[in-house]
Short mmCIF file of C-alpha atoms in Angstrom, two decimals:
data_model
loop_
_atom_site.label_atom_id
_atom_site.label_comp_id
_atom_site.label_asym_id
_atom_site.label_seq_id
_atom_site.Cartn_x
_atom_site.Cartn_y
_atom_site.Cartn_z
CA UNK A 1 -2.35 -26.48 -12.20
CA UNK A 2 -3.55 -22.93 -11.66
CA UNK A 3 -1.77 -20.84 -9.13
CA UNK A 4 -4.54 -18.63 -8.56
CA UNK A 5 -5.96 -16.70 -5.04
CA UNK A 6 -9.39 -18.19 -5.10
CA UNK A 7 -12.21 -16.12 -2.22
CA UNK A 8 -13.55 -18.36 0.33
CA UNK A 9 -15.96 -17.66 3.25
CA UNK A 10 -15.70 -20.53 6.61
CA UNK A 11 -18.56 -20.19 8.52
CA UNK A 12 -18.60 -17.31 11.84
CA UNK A 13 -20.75 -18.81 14.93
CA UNK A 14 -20.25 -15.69 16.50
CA UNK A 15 -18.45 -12.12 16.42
CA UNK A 16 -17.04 -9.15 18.51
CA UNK A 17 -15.35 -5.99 18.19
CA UNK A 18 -13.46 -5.17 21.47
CA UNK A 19 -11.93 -2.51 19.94
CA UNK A 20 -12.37 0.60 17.88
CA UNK A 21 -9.95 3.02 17.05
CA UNK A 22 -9.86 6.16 14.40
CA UNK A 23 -9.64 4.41 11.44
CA UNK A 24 -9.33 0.85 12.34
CA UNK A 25 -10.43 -1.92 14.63
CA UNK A 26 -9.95 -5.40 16.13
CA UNK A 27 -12.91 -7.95 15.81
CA UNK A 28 -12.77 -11.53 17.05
CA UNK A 29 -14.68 -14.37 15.02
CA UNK A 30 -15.58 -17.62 16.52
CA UNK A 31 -14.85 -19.29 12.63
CA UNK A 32 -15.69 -23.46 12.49
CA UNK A 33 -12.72 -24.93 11.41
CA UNK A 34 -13.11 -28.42 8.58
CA UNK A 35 -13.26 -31.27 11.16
CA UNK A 36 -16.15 -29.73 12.95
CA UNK A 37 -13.99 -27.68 16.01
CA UNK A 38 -14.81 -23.84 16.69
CA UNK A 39 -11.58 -21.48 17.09
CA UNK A 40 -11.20 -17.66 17.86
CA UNK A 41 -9.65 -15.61 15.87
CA UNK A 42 -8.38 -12.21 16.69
CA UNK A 43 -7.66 -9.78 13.44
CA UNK A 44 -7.34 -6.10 12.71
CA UNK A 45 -10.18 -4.35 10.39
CA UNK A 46 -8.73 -2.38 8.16
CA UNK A 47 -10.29 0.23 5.40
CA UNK A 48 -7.15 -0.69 2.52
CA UNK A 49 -4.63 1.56 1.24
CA UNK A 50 -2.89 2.80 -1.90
CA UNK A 51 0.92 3.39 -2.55
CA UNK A 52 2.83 4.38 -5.06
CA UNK A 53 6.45 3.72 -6.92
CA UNK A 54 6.72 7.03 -8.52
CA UNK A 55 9.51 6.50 -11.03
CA UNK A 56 11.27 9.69 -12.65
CA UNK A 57 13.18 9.43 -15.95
CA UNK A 58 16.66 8.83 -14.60
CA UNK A 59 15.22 5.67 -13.07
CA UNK A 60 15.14 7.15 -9.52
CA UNK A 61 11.83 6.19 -7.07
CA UNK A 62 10.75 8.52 -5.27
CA UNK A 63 11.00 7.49 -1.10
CA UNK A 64 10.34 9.39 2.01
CA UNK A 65 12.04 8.30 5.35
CA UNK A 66 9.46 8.09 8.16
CA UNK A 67 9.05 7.25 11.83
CA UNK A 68 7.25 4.08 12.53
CA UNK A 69 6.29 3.74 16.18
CA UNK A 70 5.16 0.40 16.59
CA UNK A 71 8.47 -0.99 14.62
CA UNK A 72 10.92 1.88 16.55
CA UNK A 73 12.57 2.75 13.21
CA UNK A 74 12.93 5.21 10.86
CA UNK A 75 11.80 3.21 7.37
CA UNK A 76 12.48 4.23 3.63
CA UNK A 77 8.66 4.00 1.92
CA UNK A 78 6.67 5.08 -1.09
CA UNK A 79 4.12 7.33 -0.90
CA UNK A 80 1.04 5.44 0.47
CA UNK A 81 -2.09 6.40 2.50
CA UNK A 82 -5.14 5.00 3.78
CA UNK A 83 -8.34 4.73 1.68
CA UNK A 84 -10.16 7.12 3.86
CA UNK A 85 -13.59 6.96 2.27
CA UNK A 86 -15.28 4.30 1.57
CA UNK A 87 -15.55 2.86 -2.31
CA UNK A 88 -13.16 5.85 -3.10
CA UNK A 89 -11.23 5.34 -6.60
CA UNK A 90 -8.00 3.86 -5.34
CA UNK A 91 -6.26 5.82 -8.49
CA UNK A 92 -8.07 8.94 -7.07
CA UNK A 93 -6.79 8.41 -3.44
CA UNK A 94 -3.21 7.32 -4.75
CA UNK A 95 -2.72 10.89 -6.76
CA UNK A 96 -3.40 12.31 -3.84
CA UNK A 97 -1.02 10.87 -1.51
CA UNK A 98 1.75 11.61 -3.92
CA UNK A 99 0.86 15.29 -4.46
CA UNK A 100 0.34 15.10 -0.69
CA UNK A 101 3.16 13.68 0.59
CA UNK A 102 5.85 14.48 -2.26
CA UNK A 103 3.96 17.18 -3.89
CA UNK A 104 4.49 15.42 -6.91
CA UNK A 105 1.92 14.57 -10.06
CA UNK A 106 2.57 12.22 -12.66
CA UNK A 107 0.73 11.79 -16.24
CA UNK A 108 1.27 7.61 -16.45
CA UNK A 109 -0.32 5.22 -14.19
CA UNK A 110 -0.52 1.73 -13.93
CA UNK A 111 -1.60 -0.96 -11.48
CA UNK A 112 1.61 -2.23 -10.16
CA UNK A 113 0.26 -5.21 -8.01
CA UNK A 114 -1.95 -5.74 -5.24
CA UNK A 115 -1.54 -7.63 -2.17
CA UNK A 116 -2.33 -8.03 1.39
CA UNK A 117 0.16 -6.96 4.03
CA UNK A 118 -0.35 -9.22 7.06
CA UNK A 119 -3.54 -11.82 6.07
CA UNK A 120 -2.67 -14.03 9.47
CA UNK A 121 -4.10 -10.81 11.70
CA UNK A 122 -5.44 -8.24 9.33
CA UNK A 123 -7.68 -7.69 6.53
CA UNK A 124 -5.65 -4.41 5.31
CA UNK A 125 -5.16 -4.78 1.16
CA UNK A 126 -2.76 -2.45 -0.77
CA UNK A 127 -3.12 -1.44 -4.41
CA UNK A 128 0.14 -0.20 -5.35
CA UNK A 129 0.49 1.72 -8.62
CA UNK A 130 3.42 2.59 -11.22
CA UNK A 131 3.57 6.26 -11.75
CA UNK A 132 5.65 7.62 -14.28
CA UNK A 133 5.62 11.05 -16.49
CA UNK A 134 6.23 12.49 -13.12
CA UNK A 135 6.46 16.92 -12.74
CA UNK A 136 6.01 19.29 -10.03
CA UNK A 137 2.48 19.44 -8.43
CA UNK A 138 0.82 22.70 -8.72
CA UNK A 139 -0.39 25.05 -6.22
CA UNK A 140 0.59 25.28 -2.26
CA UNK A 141 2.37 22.18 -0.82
CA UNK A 142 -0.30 20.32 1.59
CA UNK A 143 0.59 20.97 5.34
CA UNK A 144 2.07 18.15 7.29
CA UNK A 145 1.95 17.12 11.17
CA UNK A 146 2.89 14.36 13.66
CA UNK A 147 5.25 12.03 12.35
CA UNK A 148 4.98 13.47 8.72
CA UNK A 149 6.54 16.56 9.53
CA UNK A 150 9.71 15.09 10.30
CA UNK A 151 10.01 13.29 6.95
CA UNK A 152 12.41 13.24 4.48
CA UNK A 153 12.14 13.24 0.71
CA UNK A 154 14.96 11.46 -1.72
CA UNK A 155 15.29 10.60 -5.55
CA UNK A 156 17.19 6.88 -5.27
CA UNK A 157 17.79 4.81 -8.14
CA UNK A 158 16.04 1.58 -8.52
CA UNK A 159 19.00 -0.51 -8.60
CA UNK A 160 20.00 0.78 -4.87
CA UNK A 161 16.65 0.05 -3.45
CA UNK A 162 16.85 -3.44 -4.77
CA UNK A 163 20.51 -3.75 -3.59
CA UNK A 164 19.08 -2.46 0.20
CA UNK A 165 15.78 -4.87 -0.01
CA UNK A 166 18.32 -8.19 -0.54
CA UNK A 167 21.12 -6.51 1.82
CA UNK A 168 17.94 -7.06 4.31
CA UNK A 169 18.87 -3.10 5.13
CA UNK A 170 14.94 -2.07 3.86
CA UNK A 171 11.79 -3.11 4.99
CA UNK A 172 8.88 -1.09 4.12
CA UNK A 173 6.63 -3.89 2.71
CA UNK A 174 5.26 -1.50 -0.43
CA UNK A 175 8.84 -0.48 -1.07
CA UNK A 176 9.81 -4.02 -1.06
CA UNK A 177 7.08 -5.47 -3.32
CA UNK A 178 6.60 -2.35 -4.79
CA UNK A 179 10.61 -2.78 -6.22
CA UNK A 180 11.02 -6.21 -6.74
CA UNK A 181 7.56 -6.07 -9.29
CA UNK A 182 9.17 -3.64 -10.82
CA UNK A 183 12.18 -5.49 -11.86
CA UNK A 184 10.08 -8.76 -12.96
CA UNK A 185 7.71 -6.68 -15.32
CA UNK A 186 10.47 -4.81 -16.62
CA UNK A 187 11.80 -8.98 -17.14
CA UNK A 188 8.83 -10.16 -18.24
CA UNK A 189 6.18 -8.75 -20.75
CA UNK A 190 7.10 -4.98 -20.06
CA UNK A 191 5.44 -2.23 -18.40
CA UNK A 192 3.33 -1.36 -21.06
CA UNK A 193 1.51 -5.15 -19.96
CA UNK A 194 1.01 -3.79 -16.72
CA UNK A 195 -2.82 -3.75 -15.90
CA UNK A 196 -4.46 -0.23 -16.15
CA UNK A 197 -5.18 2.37 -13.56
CA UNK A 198 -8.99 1.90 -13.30
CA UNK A 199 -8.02 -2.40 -13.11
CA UNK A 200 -11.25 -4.07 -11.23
CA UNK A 201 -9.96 -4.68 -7.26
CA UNK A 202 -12.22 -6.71 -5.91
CA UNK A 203 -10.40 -6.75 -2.12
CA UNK A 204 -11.39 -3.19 -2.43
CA UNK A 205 -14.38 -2.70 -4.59
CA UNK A 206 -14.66 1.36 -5.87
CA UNK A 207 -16.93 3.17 -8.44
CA UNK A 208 -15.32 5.02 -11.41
#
């Protein structure tokens, strides 16, 4: 048997969008269900996002410590971002969000894994890299406001983030997943087996 994700398409007898916000919105499908019946379903569109486990030669990650309104917490992440234009090179729009957020670059990337955050109520996909070879971004630091002003910037090791995912003390679903992949490739066929940057994504289709 083949544990595979397979795409699939139910049929919509109707659709709404009661909502629309500045880069996302709620649509509600009437979607027929196998035996026949019609439900609604309510679901945030989202455009996708990038993150990335920046990992330094002393085995540290790279995590900021944000506020997260909806959740009321303060939450240890990887850089990440939204995929602001549409088809945009996920690689393209995760070097950015590192030298953005961390002022970082980094000269090795790798796709990490992809997944989807929350598939019972939104579309959103992440593509979360492995960036390593990592130095000191050139040029001015990019400025920062709201909520990203406020955050902090740490070096942990990757053993303590795993530690604080299983203590249930971190939550941050990229940091999570982000981590714990980590640790299997590094157990399995290495990170040199890792797929490539440019990997096909078809959640999130792009051009080269």
């Amino acid at each position: 048997m083949t544990i595979k994700d397979t795409p699939e398409e139910w049929e919509v007898r109707a659709t709404e969008t009661p909502f629309k916000g500045n880069k996302t919105s709620v649509r509600t499908d009437d979607v027929v269900m196998p035996d026949g019946s019609v439900v609604r379903r309510d679901y945030q569109v989202h455009p996708g996002s990038v993150a990335v486990l920046a990992l330094d030669g002393e085995d540290r990650v790279l995590v900021l410590r944000q506020y997260r309104h909806p959740v009321r917490h303060k939450l240890w992440e990887i850089p990440a971002g939204l995929l602001d234009i549409p088809g945009e090179n996920p690689l393209h729009a995760a070097q950015r969000e590192l030298y953005e957020e961390a002022h970082v670059k980094a000269e090795d990337w790798r796709v990490l894994t992809d997944v989807y955050t929350t598939p019972g109520g939104c579309d959103e996909a992440v593509r979360i890299f492995l960036a390593r070879d990592l130095s000191e971004a050139e040029g001015d630091r990019f400025e920062v406001e709201d909520e990203e002003a406020d955050m902090e910037l740490a070096r942990v090791p990757l053993d303590d983030l795993v530690r604080g995912v299983l203590a249930g003390e971190l939550h941050n679903n990229c940091l999570v997943v982000g981590a714990l992949s980590l640790v299997a490739a590094r157990q399995g066929e290495g990170l040199d087996a890792l797929r490539p940057a440019g990997a096909p994504w078809p959640a999130r289709p792009f051009e080269d």
